[in-house]
């Protein structure tokens, strides 16, 4: 789940209208073309299409690109003249660096000035992810297991890895409901409600499910893609001659 993740405790980002304004001010299609050769998949919350029933495509266009709407929301929130903030990006992920550069340029249209701060991976982990010492960061958030809960548990208010400091009692209740039932339909609805709340609150600026590019020698076949960063070579075999 690539996005610009926002520290909800940072000054301007404490106001949902500011977060929503930035969502409207970011042209995600432009990012897709520039960063992913147009092959990424737009998303609107913290879930990827590969998770089927849990993915809510209705959220993808929650915030259409609309500069005038973004300006109106910023004015309503008291930031008519914009504000400054920093985007911390791990320098070893070029696609995130490129995305941050595009976002920074786009936000100038609403008088919001973003300074890109490049850090090494260890620094990002210690200061941004663990220390939560950041304004915003462009990153791709994965899941340690192939479960919906693994994508969504980090946004529970008291979660130790809730690095964006998201706080929503309704989200907490919905996540608890999902984890507390064995009814698949109820569980699915509860998880999808969590995604809906993240989108409505503009907790982050969701951009895309990043594409995975793999080069395979024509001598081989059988490679299979996985929805998370896993490379399984056991299915690769010599191609039929």
PDB file of N, CA and C in Angstrom, residues 18-63:
ATOM      1  N   UNK A  18      -7.539  19.451   6.485  1.00  0.00           N
ATOM      2  CA  UNK A  18      -6.223  19.611   5.861  1.00  0.00           C
ATOM      3  C   UNK A  18      -5.814  18.315   5.181  1.00  0.00           C
ATOM      4  N   UNK A  19      -6.013  17.209   5.873  1.00  0.00           N
ATOM      5  CA  UNK A  19      -5.661  15.920   5.293  1.00  0.00           C
ATOM      6  C   UNK A  19      -6.495  15.644   4.038  1.00  0.00           C
ATOM      7  N   UNK A  20      -7.775  15.985   4.095  1.00  0.00           N
ATOM      8  CA  UNK A  20      -8.641  15.792   2.931  1.00  0.00           C
ATOM      9  C   UNK A  20      -8.218  16.700   1.790  1.00  0.00           C
ATOM     10  N   UNK A  21      -7.808  17.912   2.133  1.00  0.00           N
ATOM     11  CA  UNK A  21      -7.358  18.855   1.099  1.00  0.00           C
ATOM     12  C   UNK A  21      -6.155  18.307   0.353  1.00  0.00           C
ATOM     13  N   UNK A  22      -5.213  17.747   1.079  1.00  0.00           N
ATOM     14  CA  UNK A  22      -4.023  17.191   0.435  1.00  0.00           C
ATOM     15  C   UNK A  22      -4.389  15.994  -0.443  1.00  0.00           C
ATOM     16  N   UNK A  23      -5.379  15.213  -0.013  1.00  0.00           N
ATOM     17  CA  UNK A  23      -5.830  14.094  -0.841  1.00  0.00           C
ATOM     18  C   UNK A  23      -6.360  14.600  -2.185  1.00  0.00           C
ATOM     19  N   UNK A  24      -7.113  15.704  -2.138  1.00  0.00           N
ATOM     20  CA  UNK A  24      -7.653  16.271  -3.375  1.00  0.00           C
ATOM     21  C   UNK A  24      -6.564  16.927  -4.226  1.00  0.00           C
ATOM     22  N   UNK A  25      -5.489  17.372  -3.588  1.00  0.00           N
ATOM     23  CA  UNK A  25      -4.442  18.108  -4.300  1.00  0.00           C
ATOM     24  C   UNK A  25      -3.413  17.204  -4.966  1.00  0.00           C
ATOM     25  N   UNK A  26      -3.438  15.923  -4.645  1.00  0.00           N
ATOM     26  CA  UNK A  26      -2.477  14.976  -5.217  1.00  0.00           C
ATOM     27  C   UNK A  26      -3.098  14.275  -6.427  1.00  0.00           C
ATOM     28  N   UNK A  27      -2.427  14.414  -7.560  1.00  0.00           N
ATOM     29  CA  UNK A  27      -2.877  13.767  -8.798  1.00  0.00           C
ATOM     30  C   UNK A  27      -2.259  12.376  -8.852  1.00  0.00           C
ATOM     31  N   UNK A  28      -3.000  11.382  -8.438  1.00  0.00           N
ATOM     32  CA  UNK A  28      -2.465  10.025  -8.330  1.00  0.00           C
ATOM     33  C   UNK A  28      -2.212   9.387  -9.693  1.00  0.00           C
ATOM     34  N   UNK A  29      -3.024   9.730 -10.679  1.00  0.00           N
ATOM     35  CA  UNK A  29      -2.817   9.197 -12.023  1.00  0.00           C
ATOM     36  C   UNK A  29      -1.465   9.641 -12.569  1.00  0.00           C
ATOM     37  N   UNK A  30      -1.117  10.882 -12.288  1.00  0.00           N
ATOM     38  CA  UNK A  30       0.182  11.403 -12.733  1.00  0.00           C
ATOM     39  C   UNK A  30       1.315  10.637 -12.064  1.00  0.00           C
ATOM     40  N   UNK A  31       1.149  10.324 -10.783  1.00  0.00           N
ATOM     41  CA  UNK A  31       2.160   9.555 -10.065  1.00  0.00           C
ATOM     42  C   UNK A  31       2.283   8.159 -10.662  1.00  0.00           C
ATOM     43  N   UNK A  32       1.144   7.550 -10.961  1.00  0.00           N
ATOM     44  CA  UNK A  32       1.123   6.209 -11.538  1.00  0.00           C
ATOM     45  C   UNK A  32       1.929   6.162 -12.837  1.00  0.00           C
ATOM     46  N   UNK A  33       1.707   7.154 -13.682  1.00  0.00           N
ATOM     47  CA  UNK A  33       2.407   7.180 -14.963  1.00  0.00           C
ATOM     48  C   UNK A  33       3.898   7.431 -14.776  1.00  0.00           C
ATOM     49  N   UNK A  34       4.245   8.321 -13.862  1.00  0.00           N
ATOM     50  CA  UNK A  34       5.640   8.714 -13.681  1.00  0.00           C
ATOM     51  C   UNK A  34       6.453   7.653 -12.946  1.00  0.00           C
ATOM     52  N   UNK A  35       5.855   7.064 -11.926  1.00  0.00           N
ATOM     53  CA  UNK A  35       6.599   6.150 -11.049  1.00  0.00           C
ATOM     54  C   UNK A  35       6.469   4.698 -11.479  1.00  0.00           C
ATOM     55  N   UNK A  36       5.294   4.309 -11.963  1.00  0.00           N
ATOM     56  CA  UNK A  36       5.009   2.891 -12.200  1.00  0.00           C
ATOM     57  C   UNK A  36       4.711   2.566 -13.651  1.00  0.00           C
ATOM     58  N   UNK A  37       5.059   3.471 -14.549  1.00  0.00           N
ATOM     59  CA  UNK A  37       4.823   3.236 -15.973  1.00  0.00           C
ATOM     60  C   UNK A  37       3.356   2.926 -16.235  1.00  0.00           C
ATOM     61  N   UNK A  38       2.482   3.490 -15.409  1.00  0.00           N
ATOM     62  CA  UNK A  38       1.051   3.300 -15.572  1.00  0.00           C
ATOM     63  C   UNK A  38       0.532   1.938 -15.177  1.00  0.00           C
ATOM     64  N   UNK A  39       1.368   1.112 -14.567  1.00  0.00           N
ATOM     65  CA  UNK A  39       0.985  -0.274 -14.284  1.00  0.00           C
ATOM     66  C   UNK A  39       0.599  -0.522 -12.825  1.00  0.00           C
ATOM     67  N   UNK A  40       0.631   0.503 -11.985  1.00  0.00           N
ATOM     68  CA  UNK A  40       0.164   0.331 -10.623  1.00  0.00           C
ATOM     69  C   UNK A  40      -1.359   0.321 -10.584  1.00  0.00           C
ATOM     70  N   UNK A  41      -1.937   0.084  -9.419  1.00  0.00           N
ATOM     71  CA  UNK A  41      -3.391   0.075  -9.252  1.00  0.00           C
ATOM     72  C   UNK A  41      -3.770   1.100  -8.193  1.00  0.00           C
ATOM     73  N   UNK A  42      -4.605   2.056  -8.567  1.00  0.00           N
ATOM     74  CA  UNK A  42      -5.039   3.068  -7.611  1.00  0.00           C
ATOM     75  C   UNK A  42      -5.828   2.431  -6.476  1.00  0.00           C
ATOM     76  N   UNK A  43      -5.614   2.924  -5.268  1.00  0.00           N
ATOM     77  CA  UNK A  43      -6.335   2.428  -4.101  1.00  0.00           C
ATOM     78  C   UNK A  43      -6.794   3.612  -3.256  1.00  0.00           C
ATOM     79  N   UNK A  44      -7.722   3.345  -2.330  1.00  0.00           N
ATOM     80  CA  UNK A  44      -8.256   4.432  -1.524  1.00  0.00           C
ATOM     81  C   UNK A  44      -8.171   4.206  -0.036  1.00  0.00           C
ATOM     82  N   UNK A  45      -7.570   3.071   0.371  1.00  0.00           N
ATOM     83  CA  UNK A  45      -7.431   2.788   1.794  1.00  0.00           C
ATOM     84  C   UNK A  45      -6.329   1.756   1.974  1.00  0.00           C
ATOM     85  N   UNK A  46      -6.186   1.264   3.186  1.00  0.00           N
ATOM     86  CA  UNK A  46      -5.081   0.354   3.507  1.00  0.00           C
ATOM     87  C   UNK A  46      -5.406  -1.103   3.215  1.00  0.00           C
ATOM     88  N   UNK A  47      -5.723  -1.374   1.953  1.00  0.00           N
ATOM     89  CA  UNK A  47      -5.975  -2.736   1.519  1.00  0.00           C
ATOM     90  C   UNK A  47      -5.680  -2.812   0.029  1.00  0.00           C
ATOM     91  N   UNK A  48      -5.154  -3.953  -0.417  1.00  0.00           N
ATOM     92  CA  UNK A  48      -4.787  -4.115  -1.816  1.00  0.00           C
ATOM     93  C   UNK A  48      -5.805  -5.009  -2.539  1.00  0.00           C
ATOM     94  N   UNK A  49      -5.960  -4.839  -3.855  1.00  0.00           N
ATOM     95  CA  UNK A  49      -6.962  -5.596  -4.606  1.00  0.00           C
ATOM     96  C   UNK A  49      -6.805  -7.110  -4.504  1.00  0.00           C
ATOM     97  N   UNK A  50      -5.582  -7.584  -4.317  1.00  0.00           N
ATOM     98  CA  UNK A  50      -5.352  -9.030  -4.252  1.00  0.00           C
ATOM     99  C   UNK A  50      -6.102  -9.689  -3.098  1.00  0.00           C
ATOM    100  N   UNK A  51      -6.572  -8.905  -2.137  1.00  0.00           N
ATOM    101  CA  UNK A  51      -7.282  -9.473  -0.997  1.00  0.00           C
ATOM    102  C   UNK A  51      -8.784  -9.569  -1.237  1.00  0.00           C
ATOM    103  N   UNK A  52      -9.161  -9.479  -2.508  1.00  0.00           N
ATOM    104  CA  UNK A  52     -10.521  -9.793  -2.936  1.00  0.00           C
ATOM    105  C   UNK A  52     -11.632  -9.163  -2.129  1.00  0.00           C
ATOM    106  N   UNK A  53     -12.345  -9.982  -1.370  1.00  0.00           N
ATOM    107  CA  UNK A  53     -13.551  -9.531  -0.663  1.00  0.00           C
ATOM    108  C   UNK A  53     -13.281  -8.420   0.335  1.00  0.00           C
ATOM    109  N   UNK A  54     -12.053  -8.303   0.815  1.00  0.00           N
ATOM    110  CA  UNK A  54     -11.745  -7.255   1.789  1.00  0.00           C
ATOM    111  C   UNK A  54     -11.458  -5.909   1.127  1.00  0.00           C
ATOM    112  N   UNK A  55     -11.137  -5.941  -0.159  1.00  0.00           N
ATOM    113  CA  UNK A  55     -10.805  -4.703  -0.863  1.00  0.00           C
ATOM    114  C   UNK A  55     -12.070  -3.980  -1.301  1.00  0.00           C
ATOM    115  N   UNK A  56     -12.189  -2.700  -0.950  1.00  0.00           N
ATOM    116  CA  UNK A  56     -13.364  -1.904  -1.296  1.00  0.00           C
ATOM    117  C   UNK A  56     -12.983  -0.886  -2.363  1.00  0.00           C
ATOM    118  N   UNK A  57     -13.291  -1.212  -3.614  1.00  0.00           N
ATOM    119  CA  UNK A  57     -12.916  -0.325  -4.718  1.00  0.00           C
ATOM    120  C   UNK A  57     -13.731   0.963  -4.719  1.00  0.00           C
ATOM    121  N   UNK A  58     -14.826   0.999  -3.985  1.00  0.00           N
ATOM    122  CA  UNK A  58     -15.631   2.227  -3.895  1.00  0.00           C
ATOM    123  C   UNK A  58     -14.863   3.367  -3.247  1.00  0.00           C
ATOM    124  N   UNK A  59     -13.807   3.019  -2.506  1.00  0.00           N
ATOM    125  CA  UNK A  59     -13.027   4.048  -1.807  1.00  0.00           C
ATOM    126  C   UNK A  59     -11.926   4.629  -2.693  1.00  0.00           C
ATOM    127  N   UNK A  60     -11.686   4.002  -3.835  1.00  0.00           N
ATOM    128  CA  UNK A  60     -10.573   4.417  -4.686  1.00  0.00           C
ATOM    129  C   UNK A  60     -10.699   5.868  -5.135  1.00  0.00           C
ATOM    130  N   UNK A  61     -11.909   6.296  -5.436  1.00  0.00           N
ATOM    131  CA  UNK A  61     -12.133   7.658  -5.926  1.00  0.00           C
ATOM    132  C   UNK A  61     -12.794   8.550  -4.879  1.00  0.00           C
ATOM    133  N   UNK A  62     -12.509   8.264  -3.626  1.00  0.00           N
ATOM    134  CA  UNK A  62     -13.049   9.080  -2.528  1.00  0.00           C
ATOM    135  C   UNK A  62     -12.617  10.545  -2.656  1.00  0.00           C
ATOM    136  N   UNK A  63     -11.402  10.759  -3.136  1.00  0.00           N
ATOM    137  CA  UNK A  63     -10.865  12.114  -3.261  1.00  0.00           C
ATOM    138  C   UNK A  63     -10.358  12.347  -4.680  1.00  0.00           C
TER     139      UNK A  63
END
